[in-house]
């Protein structure tokens, strides 16, 4: 069996290109027990309670095995789905990845309930090419300060924001928290930065506090990181 290393605090370089390649019929808890993995739990955006493990395969590629509670309770799913970075799928192909994942887990196709079609590789290639044709993200400096703002309550507007800023107060990472408890995260490693990242220089804490209905204060790097992890769904 090809060895695999469980890795923690990992997310795919681009959250929008994580691509499903197969679904197993063996429960994730059973696989975790047999391999000695520690299951992580989080809230998957729009999909509810999730559990899973990130594994670094012998080839160096990373695979996520993820199980969603609602798929088990409402759709009869019996095992996790395996996700890989779309760029890896585009480069290395579906067949090789399927073979390596199954060999790593000590399973065969008899333990699989769904396999992606051959067209998934072409879709991944198209996505990667589209991403390469987009303008690059702006150049920002290293983290210099962190802040937390509370905005006036309005429908469909984030209630709170957390920001990681460079020396010139350009945002590096941004967190939005809504009144219903939802979080959204944004960084230049994520494709959503074009839609979510604030443009330009972020006002100072004192400038924000001068605005009616707004409040802001500086926070520590550790507080920002804790909120970032919470927003990503880590418990």
C-alpha atoms as an extended CHARMM CRD file, in Angstrom:
* protein
*
       235  EXT
         1         1  UNK       CA              0.0000000000        0.0000000000        0.0000000000  PROA      1               0.0000000000
         2         2  UNK       CA              1.3980000000        3.4310000000       -0.9710000000  PROA      2               0.0000000000
         3         3  UNK       CA              1.9040000000        5.5080000000        2.2050000000  PROA      3               0.0000000000
         4         4  UNK       CA              0.0350000000        8.7650000000        2.7620000000  PROA      4               0.0000000000
         5         5  UNK       CA              0.6110000000       11.5320000000        5.2940000000  PROA      5               0.0000000000
         6         6  UNK       CA             -2.3090000000       13.3010000000        6.9370000000  PROA      6               0.0000000000
         7         7  UNK       CA             -1.8560000000       17.0710000000        6.8220000000  PROA      7               0.0000000000
         8         8  UNK       CA             -3.6940000000       19.7070000000        8.8240000000  PROA      8               0.0000000000
         9         9  UNK       CA             -4.6660000000       23.3700000000        8.3460000000  PROA      9               0.0000000000
        10        10  UNK       CA             -4.5700000000       22.9450000000        4.5720000000  PROA      10              0.0000000000
        11        11  UNK       CA             -6.8030000000       24.3430000000        1.8680000000  PROA      11              0.0000000000
        12        12  UNK       CA             -6.4630000000       23.9940000000       -1.8780000000  PROA      12              0.0000000000
        13        13  UNK       CA             -4.5530000000       26.9070000000       -3.4640000000  PROA      13              0.0000000000
        14        14  UNK       CA             -7.7420000000       27.9010000000       -5.2620000000  PROA      14              0.0000000000
        15        15  UNK       CA            -10.9650000000       27.0090000000       -3.4820000000  PROA      15              0.0000000000
        16        16  UNK       CA            -12.9370000000       27.1300000000       -6.7320000000  PROA      16              0.0000000000
        17        17  UNK       CA            -11.0000000000       24.3900000000       -8.5070000000  PROA      17              0.0000000000
        18        18  UNK       CA            -11.2310000000       21.5540000000       -5.9670000000  PROA      18              0.0000000000
        19        19  UNK       CA            -12.5240000000       18.7690000000       -8.2140000000  PROA      19              0.0000000000
        20        20  UNK       CA            -14.3360000000       15.5790000000       -7.2080000000  PROA      20              0.0000000000
        21        21  UNK       CA            -12.8530000000       12.4470000000       -8.7660000000  PROA      21              0.0000000000
        22        22  UNK       CA            -14.5970000000        9.6060000000       -6.9190000000  PROA      22              0.0000000000
        23        23  UNK       CA            -16.9630000000        8.7200000000       -4.0890000000  PROA      23              0.0000000000
        24        24  UNK       CA            -16.2660000000        5.7450000000       -1.8640000000  PROA      24              0.0000000000
        25        25  UNK       CA            -18.8180000000        3.3120000000       -0.4780000000  PROA      25              0.0000000000
        26        26  UNK       CA            -16.8310000000        2.7740000000        2.7280000000  PROA      26              0.0000000000
        27        27  UNK       CA            -17.6660000000        5.1230000000        5.6720000000  PROA      27              0.0000000000
        28        28  UNK       CA            -15.0550000000        7.7560000000        6.4150000000  PROA      28              0.0000000000
        29        29  UNK       CA            -14.9630000000        6.8350000000       10.1160000000  PROA      29              0.0000000000
        30        30  UNK       CA            -14.1220000000        3.2470000000        9.1780000000  PROA      30              0.0000000000
        31        31  UNK       CA            -11.2900000000        4.3690000000        6.8950000000  PROA      31              0.0000000000
        32        32  UNK       CA             -9.9690000000        6.7710000000        9.5340000000  PROA      32              0.0000000000
        33        33  UNK       CA             -9.9100000000        4.0410000000       12.1720000000  PROA      33              0.0000000000
        34        34  UNK       CA             -8.0410000000        1.6110000000        9.9310000000  PROA      34              0.0000000000
        35        35  UNK       CA             -5.4380000000        4.1900000000        8.8600000000  PROA      35              0.0000000000
        36        36  UNK       CA             -5.0590000000        6.0610000000       12.1490000000  PROA      36              0.0000000000
        37        37  UNK       CA             -6.3170000000        9.3940000000       10.8150000000  PROA      37              0.0000000000
        38        38  UNK       CA             -7.7930000000       12.1590000000       12.9530000000  PROA      38              0.0000000000
        39        39  UNK       CA            -11.0630000000       13.3870000000       11.4520000000  PROA      39              0.0000000000
        40        40  UNK       CA            -11.4860000000       17.1570000000       11.1310000000  PROA      40              0.0000000000
        41        41  UNK       CA            -14.9260000000       18.7820000000       11.1850000000  PROA      41              0.0000000000
        42        42  UNK       CA            -16.0640000000       22.0870000000        9.7120000000  PROA      42              0.0000000000
        43        43  UNK       CA            -18.9660000000       23.9230000000        8.1070000000  PROA      43              0.0000000000
        44        44  UNK       CA            -18.7650000000       23.6230000000        4.3430000000  PROA      44              0.0000000000
        45        45  UNK       CA            -20.1400000000       26.7830000000        2.7570000000  PROA      45              0.0000000000
        46        46  UNK       CA            -23.7930000000       26.2620000000        1.8160000000  PROA      46              0.0000000000
        47        47  UNK       CA            -23.5990000000       22.5050000000        2.4620000000  PROA      47              0.0000000000
        48        48  UNK       CA            -23.6040000000       22.2170000000        6.2460000000  PROA      48              0.0000000000
        49        49  UNK       CA            -21.6840000000       19.8760000000        8.5370000000  PROA      49              0.0000000000
        50        50  UNK       CA            -18.6520000000       18.2480000000        6.9670000000  PROA      50              0.0000000000
        51        51  UNK       CA            -15.9250000000       15.9090000000        8.1480000000  PROA      51              0.0000000000
        52        52  UNK       CA            -12.8000000000       14.8220000000        6.3820000000  PROA      52              0.0000000000
        53        53  UNK       CA             -9.0650000000       14.4280000000        6.0980000000  PROA      53              0.0000000000
        54        54  UNK       CA             -6.4260000000       15.9700000000        3.8660000000  PROA      54              0.0000000000
        55        55  UNK       CA             -3.8240000000       13.4490000000        2.7300000000  PROA      55              0.0000000000
        56        56  UNK       CA             -0.5110000000       13.9730000000        0.9730000000  PROA      56              0.0000000000
        57        57  UNK       CA             -0.0840000000       11.0670000000       -1.4180000000  PROA      57              0.0000000000
        58        58  UNK       CA              3.2060000000        9.3880000000       -2.2420000000  PROA      58              0.0000000000
        59        59  UNK       CA              3.3800000000       11.4690000000       -5.4460000000  PROA      59              0.0000000000
        60        60  UNK       CA              3.1830000000       14.6660000000       -3.3880000000  PROA      60              0.0000000000
        61        61  UNK       CA             -0.3490000000       15.4920000000       -4.5440000000  PROA      61              0.0000000000
        62        62  UNK       CA             -2.9780000000       16.3500000000       -1.9370000000  PROA      62              0.0000000000
        63        63  UNK       CA             -6.4020000000       14.7310000000       -1.7690000000  PROA      63              0.0000000000
        64        64  UNK       CA             -9.3320000000       15.6790000000        0.4450000000  PROA      64              0.0000000000
        65        65  UNK       CA            -11.6980000000       12.9330000000        1.5830000000  PROA      65              0.0000000000
        66        66  UNK       CA            -14.8720000000       14.7440000000        2.6480000000  PROA      66              0.0000000000
        67        67  UNK       CA            -18.1980000000       13.4800000000        3.9510000000  PROA      67              0.0000000000
        68        68  UNK       CA            -21.2680000000       15.7270000000        4.1970000000  PROA      68              0.0000000000
        69        69  UNK       CA            -23.9030000000       14.9590000000        6.8090000000  PROA      69              0.0000000000
        70        70  UNK       CA            -26.8120000000       16.0490000000        4.6030000000  PROA      70              0.0000000000
        71        71  UNK       CA            -25.6900000000       13.6980000000        1.8100000000  PROA      71              0.0000000000
        72        72  UNK       CA            -25.6760000000       10.8060000000        4.2720000000  PROA      72              0.0000000000
        73        73  UNK       CA            -29.0210000000       11.6990000000        5.8650000000  PROA      73              0.0000000000
        74        74  UNK       CA            -30.9220000000       12.7370000000        2.7350000000  PROA      74              0.0000000000
        75        75  UNK       CA            -29.2340000000       11.0360000000       -0.2190000000  PROA      75              0.0000000000
        76        76  UNK       CA            -28.0020000000        7.7890000000        1.2770000000  PROA      76              0.0000000000
        77        77  UNK       CA            -24.2940000000        8.4540000000        0.7920000000  PROA      77              0.0000000000
        78        78  UNK       CA            -22.1970000000        5.7580000000        2.4430000000  PROA      78              0.0000000000
        79        79  UNK       CA            -18.7030000000        7.1700000000        2.0920000000  PROA      79              0.0000000000
        80        80  UNK       CA            -16.5970000000       10.2620000000        1.4110000000  PROA      80              0.0000000000
        81        81  UNK       CA            -15.8850000000       11.9840000000       -1.8830000000  PROA      81              0.0000000000
        82        82  UNK       CA            -12.2560000000       12.5010000000       -2.9190000000  PROA      82              0.0000000000
        83        83  UNK       CA            -11.2730000000       15.9590000000       -4.1880000000  PROA      83              0.0000000000
        84        84  UNK       CA             -8.0370000000       17.0630000000       -5.8480000000  PROA      84              0.0000000000
        85        85  UNK       CA             -6.7540000000       20.3960000000       -7.1050000000  PROA      85              0.0000000000
        86        86  UNK       CA             -8.1080000000       20.9290000000      -10.6060000000  PROA      86              0.0000000000
        87        87  UNK       CA             -4.6480000000       21.9510000000      -11.7950000000  PROA      87              0.0000000000
        88        88  UNK       CA             -3.3130000000       18.5440000000      -10.7330000000  PROA      88              0.0000000000
        89        89  UNK       CA             -6.1620000000       16.7910000000      -12.5380000000  PROA      89              0.0000000000
        90        90  UNK       CA             -5.5000000000       18.8600000000      -15.6540000000  PROA      90              0.0000000000
        91        91  UNK       CA             -1.8030000000       17.9590000000      -15.6420000000  PROA      91              0.0000000000
        92        92  UNK       CA             -1.7320000000       14.3580000000      -14.4560000000  PROA      92              0.0000000000
        93        93  UNK       CA             -5.0150000000       12.9340000000      -15.6850000000  PROA      93              0.0000000000
        94        94  UNK       CA             -7.9080000000       11.1540000000      -14.0620000000  PROA      94              0.0000000000
        95        95  UNK       CA             -6.7640000000        7.5420000000      -14.4430000000  PROA      95              0.0000000000
        96        96  UNK       CA             -3.4470000000        7.9890000000      -12.6220000000  PROA      96              0.0000000000
        97        97  UNK       CA             -5.0590000000        9.9200000000       -9.7570000000  PROA      97              0.0000000000
        98        98  UNK       CA             -7.8090000000        7.3360000000       -9.3270000000  PROA      98              0.0000000000
        99        99  UNK       CA             -5.2710000000        4.5320000000       -9.2500000000  PROA      99              0.0000000000
       100       100  UNK       CA             -3.0690000000        6.2940000000       -6.7000000000  PROA      100             0.0000000000
       101       101  UNK       CA             -5.9440000000        7.2040000000       -4.3730000000  PROA      101             0.0000000000
       102       102  UNK       CA             -7.3170000000        3.6710000000       -4.3590000000  PROA      102             0.0000000000
       103       103  UNK       CA             -3.8630000000        2.1340000000       -3.8880000000  PROA      103             0.0000000000
       104       104  UNK       CA             -3.1700000000        4.5160000000       -1.0120000000  PROA      104             0.0000000000
       105       105  UNK       CA             -6.3990000000        3.5010000000        0.7080000000  PROA      105             0.0000000000
       106       106  UNK       CA             -5.9400000000       -0.1850000000       -0.0170000000  PROA      106             0.0000000000
       107       107  UNK       CA             -9.2220000000       -0.2490000000       -1.9410000000  PROA      107             0.0000000000
       108       108  UNK       CA            -10.4280000000       -1.2760000000       -5.3820000000  PROA      108             0.0000000000
       109       109  UNK       CA            -13.1300000000       -0.0470000000       -7.7340000000  PROA      109             0.0000000000
       110       110  UNK       CA            -15.5180000000       -2.3880000000       -5.9020000000  PROA      110             0.0000000000
       111       111  UNK       CA            -15.2950000000        0.1010000000       -2.9990000000  PROA      111             0.0000000000
       112       112  UNK       CA            -16.3220000000        3.0200000000       -5.2220000000  PROA      112             0.0000000000
       113       113  UNK       CA            -19.8930000000        4.2300000000       -5.7450000000  PROA      113             0.0000000000
       114       114  UNK       CA            -19.1180000000        6.9990000000       -8.2590000000  PROA      114             0.0000000000
       115       115  UNK       CA            -16.2120000000        7.9060000000      -10.5490000000  PROA      115             0.0000000000
       116       116  UNK       CA            -15.7960000000       11.1470000000      -12.4750000000  PROA      116             0.0000000000
       117       117  UNK       CA            -16.0780000000       10.9600000000      -16.2410000000  PROA      117             0.0000000000
       118       118  UNK       CA            -13.1510000000       11.3720000000      -18.5950000000  PROA      118             0.0000000000
       119       119  UNK       CA            -14.5110000000       14.8060000000      -19.4790000000  PROA      119             0.0000000000
       120       120  UNK       CA            -13.6510000000       16.0750000000      -16.0020000000  PROA      120             0.0000000000
       121       121  UNK       CA             -9.9920000000       16.3750000000      -17.0180000000  PROA      121             0.0000000000
       122       122  UNK       CA            -10.8760000000       18.5890000000      -19.9800000000  PROA      122             0.0000000000
       123       123  UNK       CA            -13.0940000000       20.7170000000      -17.7310000000  PROA      123             0.0000000000
       124       124  UNK       CA            -10.1550000000       21.1310000000      -15.3550000000  PROA      124             0.0000000000
       125       125  UNK       CA             -7.8750000000       22.0940000000      -18.2520000000  PROA      125             0.0000000000
       126       126  UNK       CA            -10.4090000000       24.6920000000      -19.4300000000  PROA      126             0.0000000000
       127       127  UNK       CA            -10.7300000000       26.1270000000      -15.9100000000  PROA      127             0.0000000000
       128       128  UNK       CA             -6.9590000000       26.3920000000      -15.4560000000  PROA      128             0.0000000000
       129       129  UNK       CA             -6.5970000000       28.1090000000      -18.8440000000  PROA      129             0.0000000000
       130       130  UNK       CA             -9.3710000000       30.5640000000      -17.9770000000  PROA      130             0.0000000000
       131       131  UNK       CA             -7.6610000000       31.3890000000      -14.6820000000  PROA      131             0.0000000000
       132       132  UNK       CA             -4.3370000000       31.9850000000      -16.4330000000  PROA      132             0.0000000000
       133       133  UNK       CA             -5.9710000000       34.4770000000      -18.7910000000  PROA      133             0.0000000000
       134       134  UNK       CA             -7.3260000000       36.6250000000      -15.9480000000  PROA      134             0.0000000000
       135       135  UNK       CA             -5.3460000000       39.6730000000      -14.7520000000  PROA      135             0.0000000000
       136       136  UNK       CA             -3.0210000000       38.8030000000      -11.8570000000  PROA      136             0.0000000000
       137       137  UNK       CA             -3.7690000000       39.9580000000       -8.2960000000  PROA      137             0.0000000000
       138       138  UNK       CA             -2.1660000000       43.1960000000       -7.1120000000  PROA      138             0.0000000000
       139       139  UNK       CA              1.2180000000       43.1730000000       -5.4170000000  PROA      139             0.0000000000
       140       140  UNK       CA              0.9300000000       43.7040000000       -1.6580000000  PROA      140             0.0000000000
       141       141  UNK       CA              3.5080000000       43.7590000000        1.1030000000  PROA      141             0.0000000000
       142       142  UNK       CA              3.8450000000       41.4630000000        4.1100000000  PROA      142             0.0000000000
       143       143  UNK       CA              1.2520000000       41.6230000000        6.9180000000  PROA      143             0.0000000000
       144       144  UNK       CA              1.6470000000       44.7340000000        9.0550000000  PROA      144             0.0000000000
       145       145  UNK       CA             -1.6210000000       45.2050000000       10.9830000000  PROA      145             0.0000000000
       146       146  UNK       CA             -5.0210000000       43.6790000000       11.6660000000  PROA      146             0.0000000000
       147       147  UNK       CA             -8.4020000000       45.2590000000       12.3110000000  PROA      147             0.0000000000
       148       148  UNK       CA            -12.0160000000       44.4520000000       13.1530000000  PROA      148             0.0000000000
       149       149  UNK       CA            -14.8830000000       46.6560000000       12.0050000000  PROA      149             0.0000000000
       150       150  UNK       CA            -18.5830000000       46.6000000000       12.8640000000  PROA      150             0.0000000000
       151       151  UNK       CA            -20.8740000000       48.0460000000       10.2170000000  PROA      151             0.0000000000
       152       152  UNK       CA            -24.4150000000       49.4320000000       10.4630000000  PROA      152             0.0000000000
       153       153  UNK       CA            -26.9640000000       46.6210000000       10.2710000000  PROA      153             0.0000000000
       154       154  UNK       CA            -28.4910000000       46.4170000000        6.7990000000  PROA      154             0.0000000000
       155       155  UNK       CA            -30.1010000000       43.5690000000        4.8820000000  PROA      155             0.0000000000
       156       156  UNK       CA            -27.6050000000       41.4810000000        2.8690000000  PROA      156             0.0000000000
       157       157  UNK       CA            -24.6680000000       43.5780000000        4.0940000000  PROA      157             0.0000000000
       158       158  UNK       CA            -21.9230000000       42.0680000000        6.1930000000  PROA      158             0.0000000000
       159       159  UNK       CA            -22.2290000000       43.0220000000        9.8580000000  PROA      159             0.0000000000
       160       160  UNK       CA            -18.5300000000       42.6660000000       10.7010000000  PROA      160             0.0000000000
       161       161  UNK       CA            -15.2570000000       42.5930000000        8.8030000000  PROA      161             0.0000000000
       162       162  UNK       CA            -11.8000000000       41.4060000000        9.7990000000  PROA      162             0.0000000000
       163       163  UNK       CA             -8.8170000000       42.5420000000        7.7810000000  PROA      163             0.0000000000
       164       164  UNK       CA             -5.1470000000       41.6890000000        7.4170000000  PROA      164             0.0000000000
       165       165  UNK       CA             -3.3550000000       44.7160000000        5.9500000000  PROA      165             0.0000000000
       166       166  UNK       CA              0.0870000000       45.5090000000        4.6110000000  PROA      166             0.0000000000
       167       167  UNK       CA              2.1280000000       48.5640000000        5.6200000000  PROA      167             0.0000000000
       168       168  UNK       CA              0.2740000000       50.7890000000        3.1430000000  PROA      168             0.0000000000
       169       169  UNK       CA             -3.0910000000       49.4510000000        4.3870000000  PROA      169             0.0000000000
       170       170  UNK       CA             -3.9000000000       47.4140000000        1.3060000000  PROA      170             0.0000000000
       171       171  UNK       CA             -5.8660000000       44.2700000000        2.2440000000  PROA      171             0.0000000000
       172       172  UNK       CA             -4.1110000000       40.9030000000        2.1020000000  PROA      172             0.0000000000
       173       173  UNK       CA             -6.8500000000       38.7060000000        3.5860000000  PROA      173             0.0000000000
       174       174  UNK       CA            -10.4250000000       39.6810000000        4.3820000000  PROA      174             0.0000000000
       175       175  UNK       CA            -13.2350000000       38.0720000000        6.3810000000  PROA      175             0.0000000000
       176       176  UNK       CA            -16.9000000000       39.0050000000        6.2040000000  PROA      176             0.0000000000
       177       177  UNK       CA            -19.3150000000       37.9660000000        8.9400000000  PROA      177             0.0000000000
       178       178  UNK       CA            -23.0530000000       38.3150000000        8.3920000000  PROA      178             0.0000000000
       179       179  UNK       CA            -25.8620000000       38.7770000000       10.8930000000  PROA      179             0.0000000000
       180       180  UNK       CA            -27.0040000000       35.1630000000       10.3750000000  PROA      180             0.0000000000
       181       181  UNK       CA            -23.5830000000       33.8780000000       11.4610000000  PROA      181             0.0000000000
       182       182  UNK       CA            -22.2610000000       33.0960000000        7.9760000000  PROA      182             0.0000000000
       183       183  UNK       CA            -18.6380000000       33.8210000000        7.1440000000  PROA      183             0.0000000000
       184       184  UNK       CA            -16.9460000000       34.5040000000        3.8270000000  PROA      184             0.0000000000
       185       185  UNK       CA            -13.1820000000       34.5720000000        3.3930000000  PROA      185             0.0000000000
       186       186  UNK       CA            -11.0710000000       36.1570000000        0.7120000000  PROA      186             0.0000000000
       187       187  UNK       CA             -7.3750000000       36.1350000000       -0.1350000000  PROA      187             0.0000000000
       188       188  UNK       CA             -5.3830000000       36.5020000000       -3.3280000000  PROA      188             0.0000000000
       189       189  UNK       CA             -4.9540000000       32.7110000000       -3.3220000000  PROA      189             0.0000000000
       190       190  UNK       CA             -8.7090000000       32.4090000000       -3.8880000000  PROA      190             0.0000000000
       191       191  UNK       CA            -10.4410000000       33.0830000000       -7.1810000000  PROA      191             0.0000000000
       192       192  UNK       CA            -13.1510000000       35.1100000000       -5.4140000000  PROA      192             0.0000000000
       193       193  UNK       CA            -10.8100000000       38.0050000000       -4.6140000000  PROA      193             0.0000000000
       194       194  UNK       CA            -12.0280000000       39.9110000000       -7.6660000000  PROA      194             0.0000000000
       195       195  UNK       CA            -15.5570000000       39.9360000000       -6.2480000000  PROA      195             0.0000000000
       196       196  UNK       CA            -14.8730000000       40.1320000000       -2.5150000000  PROA      196             0.0000000000
       197       197  UNK       CA            -11.6310000000       41.9470000000       -1.7880000000  PROA      197             0.0000000000
       198       198  UNK       CA            -12.0680000000       45.6390000000       -0.9090000000  PROA      198             0.0000000000
       199       199  UNK       CA            -10.4170000000       47.8890000000       -3.4640000000  PROA      199             0.0000000000
       200       200  UNK       CA             -7.7120000000       50.3680000000       -2.5980000000  PROA      200             0.0000000000
       201       201  UNK       CA             -6.3880000000       51.5650000000        0.7350000000  PROA      201             0.0000000000
       202       202  UNK       CA             -8.4180000000       50.6730000000        3.8380000000  PROA      202             0.0000000000
       203       203  UNK       CA             -9.2080000000       53.6870000000        6.0740000000  PROA      203             0.0000000000
       204       204  UNK       CA             -7.5330000000       53.8780000000        9.4620000000  PROA      204             0.0000000000
       205       205  UNK       CA             -9.3180000000       52.8550000000       12.6470000000  PROA      205             0.0000000000
       206       206  UNK       CA             -9.8400000000       56.4880000000       13.6260000000  PROA      206             0.0000000000
       207       207  UNK       CA            -11.2180000000       57.3590000000       10.1830000000  PROA      207             0.0000000000
       208       208  UNK       CA            -13.7100000000       54.5010000000       10.3740000000  PROA      208             0.0000000000
       209       209  UNK       CA            -14.7710000000       55.4820000000       13.8880000000  PROA      209             0.0000000000
       210       210  UNK       CA            -15.5400000000       58.9770000000       12.5940000000  PROA      210             0.0000000000
       211       211  UNK       CA            -18.2110000000       57.5120000000       10.2940000000  PROA      211             0.0000000000
       212       212  UNK       CA            -21.7390000000       57.3970000000       11.6730000000  PROA      212             0.0000000000
       213       213  UNK       CA            -22.7820000000       53.8980000000       12.7070000000  PROA      213             0.0000000000
       214       214  UNK       CA            -19.3650000000       52.3090000000       12.1570000000  PROA      214             0.0000000000
       215       215  UNK       CA            -16.8210000000       51.2000000000       14.7330000000  PROA      215             0.0000000000
       216       216  UNK       CA            -13.3570000000       49.7000000000       14.4030000000  PROA      216             0.0000000000
       217       217  UNK       CA            -10.3880000000       48.6600000000       16.4870000000  PROA      217             0.0000000000
       218       218  UNK       CA             -7.0130000000       47.0300000000       15.9710000000  PROA      218             0.0000000000
       219       219  UNK       CA             -6.6870000000       43.3230000000       16.7540000000  PROA      219             0.0000000000
       220       220  UNK       CA             -3.7380000000       40.9810000000       17.1450000000  PROA      220             0.0000000000
       221       221  UNK       CA             -2.4270000000       38.5970000000       14.5210000000  PROA      221             0.0000000000
       222       222  UNK       CA             -3.4610000000       35.6540000000       16.6970000000  PROA      222             0.0000000000
       223       223  UNK       CA             -7.0430000000       36.9440000000       16.9650000000  PROA      223             0.0000000000
       224       224  UNK       CA             -7.2340000000       37.3460000000       13.2020000000  PROA      224             0.0000000000
       225       225  UNK       CA             -5.8410000000       33.8440000000       12.6240000000  PROA      225             0.0000000000
       226       226  UNK       CA             -8.3480000000       32.3560000000       15.0750000000  PROA      226             0.0000000000
       227       227  UNK       CA            -11.1950000000       34.0940000000       13.2310000000  PROA      227             0.0000000000
       228       228  UNK       CA             -9.7870000000       32.9910000000        9.8730000000  PROA      228             0.0000000000
       229       229  UNK       CA             -9.7730000000       29.3660000000       11.0000000000  PROA      229             0.0000000000
       230       230  UNK       CA            -13.3180000000       29.7100000000       12.3390000000  PROA      230             0.0000000000
       231       231  UNK       CA            -14.4620000000       31.2630000000        9.0640000000  PROA      231             0.0000000000
       232       232  UNK       CA            -12.9110000000       28.3720000000        7.1270000000  PROA      232             0.0000000000
       233       233  UNK       CA            -14.9600000000       26.0110000000        9.2580000000  PROA      233             0.0000000000
       234       234  UNK       CA            -12.3010000000       24.5110000000       11.5250000000  PROA      234             0.0000000000
       235       235  UNK       CA            -13.5950000000       23.7430000000       15.0140000000  PROA      235             0.0000000000
